[in-house]
Tab-separated table of C-alpha atoms in Angstrom:
chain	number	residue	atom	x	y	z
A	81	UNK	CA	158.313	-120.382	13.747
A	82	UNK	CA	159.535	-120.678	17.181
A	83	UNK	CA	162.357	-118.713	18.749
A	84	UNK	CA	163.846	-117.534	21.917
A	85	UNK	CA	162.139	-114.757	23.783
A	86	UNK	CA	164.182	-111.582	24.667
A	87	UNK	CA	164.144	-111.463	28.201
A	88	UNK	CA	165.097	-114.851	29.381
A	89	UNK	CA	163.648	-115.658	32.955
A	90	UNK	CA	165.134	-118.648	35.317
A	91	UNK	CA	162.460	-121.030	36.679
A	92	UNK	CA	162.204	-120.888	40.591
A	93	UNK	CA	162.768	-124.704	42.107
A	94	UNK	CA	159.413	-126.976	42.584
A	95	UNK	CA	157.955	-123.441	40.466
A	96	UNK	CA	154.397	-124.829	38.911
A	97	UNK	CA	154.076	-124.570	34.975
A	98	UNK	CA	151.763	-122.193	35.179
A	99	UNK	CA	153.154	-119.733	37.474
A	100	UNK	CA	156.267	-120.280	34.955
A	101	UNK	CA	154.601	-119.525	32.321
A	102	UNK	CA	152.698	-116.377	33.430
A	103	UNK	CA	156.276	-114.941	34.474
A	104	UNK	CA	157.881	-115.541	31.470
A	105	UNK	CA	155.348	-113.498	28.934
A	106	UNK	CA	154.705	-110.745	31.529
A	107	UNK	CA	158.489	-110.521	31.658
A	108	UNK	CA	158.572	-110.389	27.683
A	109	UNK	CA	154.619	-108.316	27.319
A	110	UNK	CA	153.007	-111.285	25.720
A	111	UNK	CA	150.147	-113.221	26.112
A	112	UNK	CA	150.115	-116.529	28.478
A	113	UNK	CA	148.352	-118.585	25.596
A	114	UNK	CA	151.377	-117.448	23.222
A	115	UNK	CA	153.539	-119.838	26.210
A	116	UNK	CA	150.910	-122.818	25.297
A	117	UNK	CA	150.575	-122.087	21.716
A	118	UNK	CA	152.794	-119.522	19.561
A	119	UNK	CA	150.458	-119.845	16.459
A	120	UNK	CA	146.973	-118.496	16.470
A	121	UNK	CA	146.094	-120.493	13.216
A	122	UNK	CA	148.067	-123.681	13.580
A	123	UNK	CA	148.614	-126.364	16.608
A	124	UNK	CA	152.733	-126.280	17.457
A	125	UNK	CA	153.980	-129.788	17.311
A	126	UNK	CA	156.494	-129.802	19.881
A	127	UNK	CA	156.192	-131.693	23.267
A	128	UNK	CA	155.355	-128.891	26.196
A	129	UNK	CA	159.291	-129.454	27.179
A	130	UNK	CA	160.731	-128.702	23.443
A	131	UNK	CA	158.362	-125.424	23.136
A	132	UNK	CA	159.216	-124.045	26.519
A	133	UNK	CA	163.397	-124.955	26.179
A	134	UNK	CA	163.015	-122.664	22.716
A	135	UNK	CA	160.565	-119.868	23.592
A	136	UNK	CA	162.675	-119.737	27.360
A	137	UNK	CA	166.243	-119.773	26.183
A	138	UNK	CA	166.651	-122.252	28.970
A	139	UNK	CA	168.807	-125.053	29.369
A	140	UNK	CA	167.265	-128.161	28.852
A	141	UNK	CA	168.053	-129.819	32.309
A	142	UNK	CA	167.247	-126.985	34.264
A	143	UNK	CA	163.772	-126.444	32.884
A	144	UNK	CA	163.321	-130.570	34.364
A	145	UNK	CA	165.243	-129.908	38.054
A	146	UNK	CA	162.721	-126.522	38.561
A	147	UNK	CA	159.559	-127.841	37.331
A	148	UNK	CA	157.967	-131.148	38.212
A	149	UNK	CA	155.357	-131.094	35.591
A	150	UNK	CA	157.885	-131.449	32.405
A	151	UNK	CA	159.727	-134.766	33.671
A	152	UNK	CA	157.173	-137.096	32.281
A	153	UNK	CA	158.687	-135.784	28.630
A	154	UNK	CA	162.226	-136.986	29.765
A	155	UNK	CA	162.435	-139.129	32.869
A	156	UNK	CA	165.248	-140.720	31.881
A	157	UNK	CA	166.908	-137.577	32.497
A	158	UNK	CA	165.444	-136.769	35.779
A	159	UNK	CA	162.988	-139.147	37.539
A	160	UNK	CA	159.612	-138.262	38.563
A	161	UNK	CA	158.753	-137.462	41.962
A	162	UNK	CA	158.237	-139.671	44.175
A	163	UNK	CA	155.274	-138.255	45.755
A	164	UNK	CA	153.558	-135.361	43.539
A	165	UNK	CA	151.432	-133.084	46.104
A	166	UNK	CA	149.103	-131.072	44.267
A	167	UNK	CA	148.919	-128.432	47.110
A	168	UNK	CA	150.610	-125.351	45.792
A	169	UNK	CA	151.740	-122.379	47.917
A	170	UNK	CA	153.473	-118.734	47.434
A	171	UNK	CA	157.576	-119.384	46.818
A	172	UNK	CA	159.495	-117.797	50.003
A	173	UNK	CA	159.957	-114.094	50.171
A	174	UNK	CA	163.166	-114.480	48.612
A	175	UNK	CA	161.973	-114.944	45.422
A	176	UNK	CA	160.750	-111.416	45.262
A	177	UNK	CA	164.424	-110.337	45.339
A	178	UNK	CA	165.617	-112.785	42.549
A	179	UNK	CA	164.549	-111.243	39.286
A	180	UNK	CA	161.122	-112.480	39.110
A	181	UNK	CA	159.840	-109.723	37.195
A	182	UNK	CA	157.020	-108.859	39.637
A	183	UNK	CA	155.016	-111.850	39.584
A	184	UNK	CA	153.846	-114.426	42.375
A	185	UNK	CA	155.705	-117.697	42.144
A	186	UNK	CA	153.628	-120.634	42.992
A	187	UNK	CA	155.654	-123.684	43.901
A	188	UNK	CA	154.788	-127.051	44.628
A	189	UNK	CA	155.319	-128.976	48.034
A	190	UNK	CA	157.386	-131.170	48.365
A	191	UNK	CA	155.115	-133.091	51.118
A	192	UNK	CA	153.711	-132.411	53.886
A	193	UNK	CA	156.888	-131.321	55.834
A	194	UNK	CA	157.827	-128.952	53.243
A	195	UNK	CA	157.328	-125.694	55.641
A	196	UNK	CA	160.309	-123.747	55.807
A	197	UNK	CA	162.951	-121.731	53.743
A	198	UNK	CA	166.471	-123.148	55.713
A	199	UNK	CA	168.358	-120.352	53.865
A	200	UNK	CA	166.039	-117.616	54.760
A	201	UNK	CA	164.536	-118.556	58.080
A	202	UNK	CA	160.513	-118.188	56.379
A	203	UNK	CA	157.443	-120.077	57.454
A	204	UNK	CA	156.070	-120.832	54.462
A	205	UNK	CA	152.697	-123.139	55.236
A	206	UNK	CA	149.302	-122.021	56.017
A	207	UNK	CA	149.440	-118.988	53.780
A	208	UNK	CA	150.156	-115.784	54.916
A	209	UNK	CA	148.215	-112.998	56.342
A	210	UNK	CA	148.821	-111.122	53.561
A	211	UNK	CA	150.590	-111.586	50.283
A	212	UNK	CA	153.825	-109.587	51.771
A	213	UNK	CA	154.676	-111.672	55.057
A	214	UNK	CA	155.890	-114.440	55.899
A	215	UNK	CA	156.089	-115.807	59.482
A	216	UNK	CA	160.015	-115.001	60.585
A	217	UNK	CA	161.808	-117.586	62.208
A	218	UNK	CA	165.450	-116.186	63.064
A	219	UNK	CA	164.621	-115.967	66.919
A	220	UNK	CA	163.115	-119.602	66.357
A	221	UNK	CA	165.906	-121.598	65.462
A	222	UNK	CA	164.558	-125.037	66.481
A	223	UNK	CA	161.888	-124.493	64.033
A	224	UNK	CA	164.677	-124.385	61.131
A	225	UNK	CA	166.468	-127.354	62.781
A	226	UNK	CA	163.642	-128.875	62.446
A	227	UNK	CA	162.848	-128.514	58.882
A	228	UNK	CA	166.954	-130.114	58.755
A	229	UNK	CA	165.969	-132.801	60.373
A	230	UNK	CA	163.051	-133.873	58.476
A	231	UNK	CA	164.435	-133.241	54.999
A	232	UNK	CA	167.549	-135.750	56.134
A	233	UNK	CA	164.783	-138.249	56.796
A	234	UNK	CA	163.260	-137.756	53.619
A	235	UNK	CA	166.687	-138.244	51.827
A	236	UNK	CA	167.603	-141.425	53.995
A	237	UNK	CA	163.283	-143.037	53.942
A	238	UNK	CA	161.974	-141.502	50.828
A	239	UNK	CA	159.233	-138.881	50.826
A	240	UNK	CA	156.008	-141.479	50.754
A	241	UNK	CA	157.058	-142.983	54.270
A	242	UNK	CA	158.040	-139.510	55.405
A	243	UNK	CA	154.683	-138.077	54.841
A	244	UNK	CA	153.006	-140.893	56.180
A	245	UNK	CA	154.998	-140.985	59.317
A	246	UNK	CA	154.573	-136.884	59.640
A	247	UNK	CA	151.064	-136.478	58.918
A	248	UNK	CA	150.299	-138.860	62.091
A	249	UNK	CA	152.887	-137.293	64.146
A	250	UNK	CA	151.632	-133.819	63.477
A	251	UNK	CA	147.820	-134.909	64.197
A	252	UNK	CA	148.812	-135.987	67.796
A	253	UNK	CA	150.749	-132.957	68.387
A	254	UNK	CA	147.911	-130.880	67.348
A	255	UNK	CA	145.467	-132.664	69.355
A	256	UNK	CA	147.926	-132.512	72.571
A	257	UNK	CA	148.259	-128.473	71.845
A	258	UNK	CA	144.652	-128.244	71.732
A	259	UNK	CA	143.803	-129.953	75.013
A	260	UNK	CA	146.455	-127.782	76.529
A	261	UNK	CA	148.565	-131.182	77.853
A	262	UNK	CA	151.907	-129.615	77.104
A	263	UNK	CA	152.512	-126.383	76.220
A	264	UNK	CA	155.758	-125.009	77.935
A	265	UNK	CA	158.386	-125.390	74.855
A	266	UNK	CA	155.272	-124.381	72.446
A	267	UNK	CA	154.639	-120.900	74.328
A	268	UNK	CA	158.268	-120.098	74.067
A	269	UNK	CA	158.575	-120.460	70.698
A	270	UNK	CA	155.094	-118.697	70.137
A	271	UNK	CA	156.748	-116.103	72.459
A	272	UNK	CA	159.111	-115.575	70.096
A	273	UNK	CA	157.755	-115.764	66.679
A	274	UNK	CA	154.406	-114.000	67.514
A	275	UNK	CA	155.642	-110.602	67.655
A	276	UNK	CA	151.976	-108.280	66.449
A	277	UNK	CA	152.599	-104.808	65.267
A	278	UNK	CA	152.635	-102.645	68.265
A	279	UNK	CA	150.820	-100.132	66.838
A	280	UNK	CA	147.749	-102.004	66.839
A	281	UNK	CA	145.420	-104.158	69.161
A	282	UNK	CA	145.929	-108.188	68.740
A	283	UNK	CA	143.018	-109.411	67.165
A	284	UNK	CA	142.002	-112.010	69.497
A	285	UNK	CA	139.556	-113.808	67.064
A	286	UNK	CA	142.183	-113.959	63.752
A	287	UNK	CA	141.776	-117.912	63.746
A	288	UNK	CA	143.705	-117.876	60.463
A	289	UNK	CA	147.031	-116.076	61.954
A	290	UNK	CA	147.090	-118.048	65.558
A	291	UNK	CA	146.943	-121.105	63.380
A	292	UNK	CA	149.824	-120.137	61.572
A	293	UNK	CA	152.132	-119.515	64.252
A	294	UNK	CA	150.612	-122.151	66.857
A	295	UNK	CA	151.762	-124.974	63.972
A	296	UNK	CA	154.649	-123.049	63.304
A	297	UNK	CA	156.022	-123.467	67.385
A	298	UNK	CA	154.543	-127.289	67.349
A	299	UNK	CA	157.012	-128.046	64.281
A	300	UNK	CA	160.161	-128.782	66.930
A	301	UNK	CA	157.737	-131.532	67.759
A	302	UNK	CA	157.896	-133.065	64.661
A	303	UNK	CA	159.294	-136.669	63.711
A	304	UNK	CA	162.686	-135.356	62.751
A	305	UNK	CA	163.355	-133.550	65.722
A	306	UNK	CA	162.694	-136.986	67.410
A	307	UNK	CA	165.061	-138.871	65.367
């Protein structure tokens, strides 16, 4: 028989099921399968969106705003989305300070513009370096108005034309940073956002990281901050 768990935990927005899932029996010290199946012996016959409203002690609706994956049980209550990337990244740091009981949230994009954390000022694309940083953007405010601008376009066009229209933009502006063309308003933002731990040498060959923050100072360049 199903019932509430003790230790409720709140679903992170865009979180994937999965990453839900895990958090919610490490927060309790269950097993994950007992989140896809309470019985060992016999098959539950709720719908994933029934079990998980029980076992969670979560409110219906919210369990359908944070996680994409349940609205095909009850899109009449909130619609699908209109463009379901399947590319999943690490939640902003903040989610590490808002009771999430020690485990990694994984959260879906919401397109292709979907790079930055307004409230907290985070890069979030291109993974990190390492599991505890995130690229800081608070002496790179363009970068954030960016991210504004874009996610008003994506309110006013819809995501589909969005990502269509940004995924061009962004492969001439990476072709025009990588024949050097233009690079004046790029350097200063890479100026300001590449700031390597003075303790140590740069690492002149760390592809991965100068990708990071070279995309990360090209993002002004975007559609929105064209608009």
């Amino acid at each position: 028989m199903l019932r509430p768990l003790p230790h409720p935990v709140t679903p992170f927005a865009n979180e994937t099921l999965d990453s839900y899932r895990h958090r919610l029996a490490a927060a309790n010290q269950t097993e994950f399968r007992t989140m896809r199946n309470p019985s060992r012996w016999l098959q539950c016959p709720l719908k994933e969106l029934e079990r998980l409203e029980i076992l969670s002690g979560q409110p219906r609706t919210s369990l359908l705003w944070a996680l994409p994956e349940l609205r095909r049980h009850a899109p009449d209550v909130v619609a699908l989305p209109e463009v379901f990337i399947f590319n999943t990244r690490a939640a902003c740091d903040c989610s590490e300070r808002s009771g999430n009981n020690g485990q990694p949230i994984q959260v879906y994009l919401r397109g292709l513009h979907d790079n930055v954390c307004i409230r907290h000022r985070r890069w979030l694309s291109c993974r990190r370096a390492n599991v505890f940083e995130q690229i800081d953007l608070s002496h790179a405010p363009e970068v954030v108005r960016a991210q504004r601008l874009l996610d008003r376009l994506e309110r006013r066009h819809g995501a589909f034309a969005l990502g269509t229209t940004y995924s061009h933009c962004e492969r001439f502006w990476s072709e025009v940073d990588r024949r050097a063309l233009v690079r004046g308003d790029r350097d200063s933002v890479l100026a300001r956002i590449y700031r390597p731990d003075s303790k140590t040498l740069p690492d002149r060959f760390d592809l991965i990281r100068s990708q990071r923050f070279h995309r990360a100072a090209n993002y002004p360049k975007s559609p929105g901050s064209r608009n």
